[in-house]
Amino acid sequence: MNTKAIYAACLFAALNICTLSARAEAADVTAKTYTYGTHLDIKKVLSLKEDAAPSCGVVNAQLIYLDSQHKTQVLDYRKFADGCNADN
């Protein structure tokens, strides 16, 4: 068998294992709801999502991040929709 094909197969398998473990870790995390004064320990932001809003207004949003212990955390909060920026 070709050496390059073996290396490619090993790399593909390693990437799949890393992806599965990351998904398993994210699935175990329960979302916390932000309240005023909540201490945030954010080392790295992984993703930001918000509900689709047809116009300017308050929407639900979610922040997924790594804390200083490299654990995945999920934070639910409310914010003005990104579409509101054009209304100023």
Short mmCIF file of the N, C-alpha and C atoms (twelve columns), coordinates in Angstrom:
data_MODEL
# 
_entry.id   MODEL 
# 
loop_
_atom_site.group_PDB 
_atom_site.id 
_atom_site.type_symbol 
_atom_site.label_atom_id 
_atom_site.label_alt_id 
_atom_site.label_comp_id 
_atom_site.label_asym_id 
_atom_site.label_seq_id 
_atom_site.Cartn_x 
_atom_site.Cartn_y 
_atom_site.Cartn_z 
_atom_site.pdbx_PDB_model_num 
ATOM 1   N N  . MET A 1  0.840   -1.175 0.000  1 
ATOM 2   C CA . MET A 1  0.000   0.000  0.000  1 
ATOM 3   C C  . MET A 1  0.886   1.239  0.000  1 
ATOM 4   N N  . ASN A 2  0.396   2.291  -0.559 1 
ATOM 5   C CA . ASN A 2  1.131   3.538  -0.675 1 
ATOM 6   C C  . ASN A 2  1.322   4.185  0.707  1 
ATOM 7   N N  . THR A 3  2.527   4.663  0.982  1 
ATOM 8   C CA . THR A 3  2.836   5.276  2.269  1 
ATOM 9   C C  . THR A 3  2.014   6.539  2.489  1 
ATOM 10  N N  . LYS A 4  1.831   7.323  1.437  1 
ATOM 11  C CA . LYS A 4  1.043   8.558  1.569  1 
ATOM 12  C C  . LYS A 4  -0.400  8.245  1.941  1 
ATOM 13  N N  . ALA A 5  -0.941  7.182  1.386  1 
ATOM 14  C CA . ALA A 5  -2.324  6.798  1.699  1 
ATOM 15  C C  . ALA A 5  -2.445  6.374  3.160  1 
ATOM 16  N N  . ILE A 6  -1.436  5.680  3.666  1 
ATOM 17  C CA . ILE A 6  -1.445  5.255  5.075  1 
ATOM 18  C C  . ILE A 6  -1.378  6.473  5.986  1 
ATOM 19  N N  . TYR A 7  -0.495  7.421  5.673  1 
ATOM 20  C CA . TYR A 7  -0.386  8.636  6.476  1 
ATOM 21  C C  . TYR A 7  -1.695  9.434  6.449  1 
ATOM 22  N N  . ALA A 8  -2.302  9.530  5.292  1 
ATOM 23  C CA . ALA A 8  -3.562  10.259 5.162  1 
ATOM 24  C C  . ALA A 8  -4.662  9.588  5.983  1 
ATOM 25  N N  . ALA A 9  -4.719  8.261  5.947  1 
ATOM 26  C CA . ALA A 9  -5.726  7.530  6.707  1 
ATOM 27  C C  . ALA A 9  -5.526  7.729  8.213  1 
ATOM 28  N N  . CYS A 10 -4.280  7.715  8.660  1 
ATOM 29  C CA . CYS A 10 -3.981  7.922  10.084 1 
ATOM 30  C C  . CYS A 10 -4.364  9.338  10.520 1 
ATOM 31  N N  . LEU A 11 -4.048  10.321 9.680  1 
ATOM 32  C CA . LEU A 11 -4.395  11.702 9.994  1 
ATOM 33  C C  . LEU A 11 -5.910  11.864 10.055 1 
ATOM 34  N N  . PHE A 12 -6.611  11.282 9.102  1 
ATOM 35  C CA . PHE A 12 -8.070  11.355 9.075  1 
ATOM 36  C C  . PHE A 12 -8.673  10.724 10.332 1 
ATOM 37  N N  . ALA A 13 -8.152  9.584  10.740 1 
ATOM 38  C CA . ALA A 13 -8.645  8.910  11.943 1 
ATOM 39  C C  . ALA A 13 -8.387  9.749  13.188 1 
ATOM 40  N N  . ALA A 14 -7.213  10.360 13.283 1 
ATOM 41  C CA . ALA A 14 -6.882  11.190 14.436 1 
ATOM 42  C C  . ALA A 14 -7.794  12.412 14.513 1 
ATOM 43  N N  . LEU A 15 -8.069  13.032 13.373 1 
ATOM 44  C CA . LEU A 15 -8.955  14.199 13.361 1 
ATOM 45  C C  . LEU A 15 -10.373 13.823 13.768 1 
ATOM 46  N N  . ASN A 16 -10.837 12.659 13.342 1 
ATOM 47  C CA . ASN A 16 -12.173 12.200 13.726 1 
ATOM 48  C C  . ASN A 16 -12.275 11.956 15.225 1 
ATOM 49  N N  . ILE A 17 -11.248 11.390 15.808 1 
ATOM 50  C CA . ILE A 17 -11.242 11.141 17.251 1 
ATOM 51  C C  . ILE A 17 -11.291 12.458 18.014 1 
ATOM 52  N N  . CYS A 18 -10.507 13.449 17.567 1 
ATOM 53  C CA . CYS A 18 -10.516 14.764 18.224 1 
ATOM 54  C C  . CYS A 18 -11.879 15.424 18.104 1 
ATOM 55  N N  . THR A 19 -12.498 15.325 16.950 1 
ATOM 56  C CA . THR A 19 -13.812 15.926 16.744 1 
ATOM 57  C C  . THR A 19 -14.860 15.271 17.628 1 
ATOM 58  N N  . LEU A 20 -14.837 13.966 17.722 1 
ATOM 59  C CA . LEU A 20 -15.812 13.257 18.554 1 
ATOM 60  C C  . LEU A 20 -15.652 13.612 20.025 1 
ATOM 61  N N  . SER A 21 -14.415 13.729 20.496 1 
ATOM 62  C CA . SER A 21 -14.214 14.062 21.906 1 
ATOM 63  C C  . SER A 21 -14.648 15.490 22.192 1 
ATOM 64  N N  . ALA A 22 -14.437 16.404 21.253 1 
ATOM 65  C CA . ALA A 22 -14.881 17.787 21.450 1 
ATOM 66  C C  . ALA A 22 -16.402 17.863 21.476 1 
ATOM 67  N N  . ARG A 23 -17.068 17.112 20.612 1 
ATOM 68  C CA . ARG A 23 -18.527 17.105 20.606 1 
ATOM 69  C C  . ARG A 23 -19.074 16.493 21.889 1 
ATOM 70  N N  . ALA A 24 -18.446 15.454 22.380 1 
ATOM 71  C CA . ALA A 24 -18.893 14.816 23.616 1 
ATOM 72  C C  . ALA A 24 -18.739 15.776 24.793 1 
ATOM 73  N N  . GLU A 25 -17.641 16.528 24.812 1 
ATOM 74  C CA . GLU A 25 -17.423 17.485 25.893 1 
ATOM 75  C C  . GLU A 25 -18.460 18.594 25.845 1 
ATOM 76  N N  . ALA A 26 -18.766 19.101 24.656 1 
ATOM 77  C CA . ALA A 26 -19.744 20.183 24.524 1 
ATOM 78  C C  . ALA A 26 -21.145 19.703 24.887 1 
ATOM 79  N N  . ALA A 27 -21.454 18.438 24.634 1 
ATOM 80  C CA . ALA A 27 -22.786 17.915 24.925 1 
ATOM 81  C C  . ALA A 27 -23.022 17.796 26.429 1 
ATOM 82  N N  . ASP A 28 -21.970 17.644 27.224 1 
ATOM 83  C CA . ASP A 28 -22.102 17.491 28.666 1 
ATOM 84  C C  . ASP A 28 -22.278 18.816 29.388 1 
ATOM 85  N N  . VAL A 29 -22.093 19.924 28.693 1 
ATOM 86  C CA . VAL A 29 -22.140 21.235 29.315 1 
ATOM 87  C C  . VAL A 29 -23.578 21.735 29.357 1 
ATOM 88  N N  . THR A 30 -24.006 22.195 30.527 1 
ATOM 89  C CA . THR A 30 -25.338 22.787 30.637 1 
ATOM 90  C C  . THR A 30 -25.191 24.302 30.567 1 
ATOM 91  N N  . ALA A 31 -26.107 24.915 29.879 1 
ATOM 92  C CA . ALA A 31 -26.060 26.363 29.699 1 
ATOM 93  C C  . ALA A 31 -26.420 27.075 30.998 1 
ATOM 94  N N  . LYS A 32 -25.716 28.156 31.272 1 
ATOM 95  C CA . LYS A 32 -26.025 29.014 32.408 1 
ATOM 96  C C  . LYS A 32 -26.649 30.284 31.852 1 
ATOM 97  N N  . THR A 33 -27.568 30.855 32.589 1 
ATOM 98  C CA . THR A 33 -28.210 32.096 32.164 1 
ATOM 99  C C  . THR A 33 -27.531 33.270 32.857 1 
ATOM 100 N N  . TYR A 34 -27.147 34.261 32.057 1 
ATOM 101 C CA . TYR A 34 -26.475 35.435 32.603 1 
ATOM 102 C C  . TYR A 34 -27.435 36.273 33.430 1 
ATOM 103 N N  . THR A 35 -26.973 36.697 34.579 1 
ATOM 104 C CA . THR A 35 -27.671 37.684 35.388 1 
ATOM 105 C C  . THR A 35 -26.666 38.770 35.746 1 
ATOM 106 N N  . TYR A 36 -27.162 39.926 36.086 1 
ATOM 107 C CA . TYR A 36 -26.282 41.041 36.438 1 
ATOM 108 C C  . TYR A 36 -25.339 40.623 37.570 1 
ATOM 109 N N  . GLY A 37 -24.060 40.835 37.364 1 
ATOM 110 C CA . GLY A 37 -23.067 40.497 38.376 1 
ATOM 111 C C  . GLY A 37 -22.476 39.103 38.216 1 
ATOM 112 N N  . THR A 38 -22.910 38.336 37.212 1 
ATOM 113 C CA . THR A 38 -22.347 37.004 36.977 1 
ATOM 114 C C  . THR A 38 -20.863 37.136 36.650 1 
ATOM 115 N N  . HIS A 39 -20.029 36.384 37.363 1 
ATOM 116 C CA . HIS A 39 -18.585 36.391 37.094 1 
ATOM 117 C C  . HIS A 39 -18.320 35.573 35.835 1 
ATOM 118 N N  . LEU A 40 -17.647 36.183 34.866 1 
ATOM 119 C CA . LEU A 40 -17.320 35.494 33.619 1 
ATOM 120 C C  . LEU A 40 -15.824 35.233 33.564 1 
ATOM 121 N N  . ASP A 41 -15.467 33.983 33.387 1 
ATOM 122 C CA . ASP A 41 -14.070 33.555 33.286 1 
ATOM 123 C C  . ASP A 41 -13.852 33.087 31.841 1 
ATOM 124 N N  . ILE A 42 -13.642 34.035 30.943 1 
ATOM 125 C CA . ILE A 42 -13.547 33.723 29.511 1 
ATOM 126 C C  . ILE A 42 -12.101 33.819 29.062 1 
ATOM 127 N N  . LYS A 43 -11.568 32.689 28.613 1 
ATOM 128 C CA . LYS A 43 -10.216 32.683 28.062 1 
ATOM 129 C C  . LYS A 43 -10.271 32.780 26.539 1 
ATOM 130 N N  . LYS A 44 -11.231 32.048 25.914 1 
ATOM 131 C CA . LYS A 44 -11.335 32.053 24.458 1 
ATOM 132 C C  . LYS A 44 -12.799 31.849 24.059 1 
ATOM 133 N N  . VAL A 45 -13.292 32.705 23.178 1 
ATOM 134 C CA . VAL A 45 -14.653 32.577 22.673 1 
ATOM 135 C C  . VAL A 45 -14.648 31.580 21.520 1 
ATOM 136 N N  . LEU A 46 -15.527 30.576 21.596 1 
ATOM 137 C CA . LEU A 46 -15.632 29.577 20.542 1 
ATOM 138 C C  . LEU A 46 -16.731 29.925 19.542 1 
ATOM 139 N N  . SER A 47 -17.865 30.422 20.025 1 
ATOM 140 C CA . SER A 47 -18.934 30.817 19.103 1 
ATOM 141 C C  . SER A 47 -19.913 31.760 19.777 1 
ATOM 142 N N  . LEU A 48 -20.562 32.566 18.943 1 
ATOM 143 C CA . LEU A 48 -21.628 33.466 19.358 1 
ATOM 144 C C  . LEU A 48 -22.808 33.207 18.447 1 
ATOM 145 N N  . LYS A 49 -23.994 33.030 19.035 1 
ATOM 146 C CA . LYS A 49 -25.203 32.807 18.246 1 
ATOM 147 C C  . LYS A 49 -26.303 33.692 18.795 1 
ATOM 148 N N  . GLU A 50 -27.230 34.072 17.928 1 
ATOM 149 C CA . GLU A 50 -28.416 34.786 18.389 1 
ATOM 150 C C  . GLU A 50 -29.605 34.345 17.560 1 
ATOM 151 N N  . ASP A 51 -30.803 34.484 18.148 1 
ATOM 152 C CA . ASP A 51 -32.030 34.164 17.430 1 
ATOM 153 C C  . ASP A 51 -32.190 35.121 16.258 1 
ATOM 154 N N  . ALA A 52 -32.773 34.642 15.185 1 
ATOM 155 C CA . ALA A 52 -33.052 35.496 14.043 1 
ATOM 156 C C  . ALA A 52 -34.179 36.452 14.404 1 
ATOM 157 N N  . ALA A 53 -33.974 37.711 14.113 1 
ATOM 158 C CA . ALA A 53 -34.992 38.723 14.405 1 
ATOM 159 C C  . ALA A 53 -35.341 39.451 13.112 1 
ATOM 160 N N  . PRO A 54 -36.624 39.594 12.824 1 
ATOM 161 C CA . PRO A 54 -37.011 40.269 11.587 1 
ATOM 162 C C  . PRO A 54 -36.700 41.764 11.605 1 
ATOM 163 N N  . SER A 55 -36.564 42.341 12.788 1 
ATOM 164 C CA . SER A 55 -36.255 43.757 12.895 1 
ATOM 165 C C  . SER A 55 -35.462 43.991 14.171 1 
ATOM 166 N N  . CYS A 56 -35.241 45.242 14.468 1 
ATOM 167 C CA . CYS A 56 -34.492 45.603 15.670 1 
ATOM 168 C C  . CYS A 56 -35.295 45.243 16.921 1 
ATOM 169 N N  . GLY A 57 -34.626 44.701 17.904 1 
ATOM 170 C CA . GLY A 57 -35.284 44.347 19.154 1 
ATOM 171 C C  . GLY A 57 -34.381 43.475 20.007 1 
ATOM 172 N N  . VAL A 58 -34.877 43.057 21.150 1 
ATOM 173 C CA . VAL A 58 -34.126 42.204 22.063 1 
ATOM 174 C C  . VAL A 58 -34.300 40.748 21.638 1 
ATOM 175 N N  . VAL A 59 -33.191 40.013 21.567 1 
ATOM 176 C CA . VAL A 59 -33.213 38.607 21.149 1 
ATOM 177 C C  . VAL A 59 -32.440 37.763 22.152 1 
ATOM 178 N N  . ASN A 60 -32.672 36.462 22.123 1 
ATOM 179 C CA . ASN A 60 -31.892 35.517 22.919 1 
ATOM 180 C C  . ASN A 60 -30.580 35.258 22.195 1 
ATOM 181 N N  . ALA A 61 -29.500 35.154 22.957 1 
ATOM 182 C CA . ALA A 61 -28.183 34.889 22.388 1 
ATOM 183 C C  . ALA A 61 -27.477 33.839 23.231 1 
ATOM 184 N N  . GLN A 62 -26.457 33.222 22.641 1 
ATOM 185 C CA . GLN A 62 -25.699 32.196 23.353 1 
ATOM 186 C C  . GLN A 62 -24.220 32.360 23.049 1 
ATOM 187 N N  . LEU A 63 -23.416 32.279 24.097 1 
ATOM 188 C CA . LEU A 63 -21.967 32.374 24.012 1 
ATOM 189 C C  . LEU A 63 -21.390 31.036 24.449 1 
ATOM 190 N N  . ILE A 64 -20.550 30.450 23.607 1 
ATOM 191 C CA . ILE A 64 -19.828 29.227 23.970 1 
ATOM 192 C C  . ILE A 64 -18.354 29.602 24.046 1 
ATOM 193 N N  . TYR A 65 -17.726 29.279 25.177 1 
ATOM 194 C CA . TYR A 65 -16.348 29.717 25.395 1 
ATOM 195 C C  . TYR A 65 -15.565 28.710 26.238 1 
ATOM 196 N N  . LEU A 66 -14.258 28.895 26.267 1 
ATOM 197 C CA . LEU A 66 -13.377 28.134 27.150 1 
ATOM 198 C C  . LEU A 66 -13.029 29.019 28.327 1 
ATOM 199 N N  . ASP A 67 -13.069 28.441 29.535 1 
ATOM 200 C CA . ASP A 67 -12.669 29.205 30.709 1 
ATOM 201 C C  . ASP A 67 -11.167 29.033 30.944 1 
ATOM 202 N N  . SER A 68 -10.655 29.595 32.024 1 
ATOM 203 C CA . SER A 68 -9.214  29.533 32.292 1 
ATOM 204 C C  . SER A 68 -8.730  28.119 32.589 1 
ATOM 205 N N  . GLN A 69 -9.646  27.188 32.875 1 
ATOM 206 C CA . GLN A 69 -9.302  25.780 33.096 1 
ATOM 207 C C  . GLN A 69 -9.460  24.964 31.811 1 
ATOM 208 N N  . HIS A 70 -9.701  25.639 30.697 1 
ATOM 209 C CA . HIS A 70 -9.898  25.013 29.377 1 
ATOM 210 C C  . HIS A 70 -11.132 24.123 29.328 1 
ATOM 211 N N  . LYS A 71 -12.141 24.458 30.112 1 
ATOM 212 C CA . LYS A 71 -13.415 23.739 30.086 1 
ATOM 213 C C  . LYS A 71 -14.408 24.540 29.254 1 
ATOM 214 N N  . THR A 72 -15.208 23.845 28.463 1 
ATOM 215 C CA . THR A 72 -16.215 24.498 27.643 1 
ATOM 216 C C  . THR A 72 -17.378 24.949 28.513 1 
ATOM 217 N N  . GLN A 73 -17.779 26.208 28.348 1 
ATOM 218 C CA . GLN A 73 -18.893 26.782 29.085 1 
ATOM 219 C C  . GLN A 73 -19.888 27.360 28.087 1 
ATOM 220 N N  . VAL A 74 -21.168 27.352 28.456 1 
ATOM 221 C CA . VAL A 74 -22.228 27.905 27.614 1 
ATOM 222 C C  . VAL A 74 -22.999 28.921 28.446 1 
ATOM 223 N N  . LEU A 75 -23.196 30.111 27.874 1 
ATOM 224 C CA . LEU A 75 -23.888 31.183 28.574 1 
ATOM 225 C C  . LEU A 75 -25.025 31.704 27.699 1 
ATOM 226 N N  . ASP A 76 -26.244 31.646 28.215 1 
ATOM 227 C CA . ASP A 76 -27.406 32.218 27.541 1 
ATOM 228 C C  . ASP A 76 -27.619 33.624 28.081 1 
ATOM 229 N N  . TYR A 77 -27.948 34.557 27.189 1 
ATOM 230 C CA . TYR A 77 -28.192 35.935 27.603 1 
ATOM 231 C C  . TYR A 77 -29.106 36.622 26.594 1 
ATOM 232 N N  . ARG A 78 -29.533 37.835 26.909 1 
ATOM 233 C CA . ARG A 78 -30.396 38.608 26.015 1 
ATOM 234 C C  . ARG A 78 -29.630 39.841 25.567 1 
ATOM 235 N N  . LYS A 79 -29.848 40.243 24.305 1 
ATOM 236 C CA . LYS A 79 -29.137 41.394 23.759 1 
ATOM 237 C C  . LYS A 79 -29.965 42.022 22.654 1 
ATOM 238 N N  . PHE A 80 -29.569 43.230 22.247 1 
ATOM 239 C CA . PHE A 80 -30.197 43.842 21.092 1 
ATOM 240 C C  . PHE A 80 -29.707 43.116 19.847 1 
ATOM 241 N N  . ALA A 81 -30.586 42.894 18.897 1 
ATOM 242 C CA . ALA A 81 -30.239 42.210 17.655 1 
ATOM 243 C C  . ALA A 81 -29.175 42.994 16.899 1 
ATOM 244 N N  . ASP A 82 -28.351 42.284 16.155 1 
ATOM 245 C CA . ASP A 82 -27.307 42.938 15.371 1 
ATOM 246 C C  . ASP A 82 -27.907 43.896 14.342 1 
ATOM 247 N N  . GLY A 83 -29.136 43.655 13.920 1 
ATOM 248 C CA . GLY A 83 -29.803 44.531 12.972 1 
ATOM 249 C C  . GLY A 83 -30.085 45.915 13.540 1 
ATOM 250 N N  . CYS A 84 -30.007 46.063 14.850 1 
ATOM 251 C CA . CYS A 84 -30.269 47.361 15.476 1 
ATOM 252 C C  . CYS A 84 -29.166 48.370 15.192 1 
ATOM 253 N N  . ASN A 85 -27.984 47.885 14.852 1 
ATOM 254 C CA . ASN A 85 -26.849 48.793 14.615 1 
ATOM 255 C C  . ASN A 85 -27.131 49.748 13.453 1 
ATOM 256 N N  . ALA A 86 -27.887 49.307 12.458 1 
ATOM 257 C CA . ALA A 86 -28.179 50.143 11.301 1 
ATOM 258 C C  . ALA A 86 -29.278 51.163 11.598 1 
ATOM 259 N N  . ASP A 87 -29.989 51.009 12.694 1 
ATOM 260 C CA . ASP A 87 -31.105 51.900 13.021 1 
ATOM 261 C C  . ASP A 87 -30.676 53.172 13.739 1 
ATOM 262 N N  . ASN A 88 -29.420 53.315 14.092 1 
ATOM 263 C CA . ASN A 88 -28.955 54.509 14.832 1 
ATOM 264 C C  . ASN A 88 -28.836 55.699 13.926 1 
# 
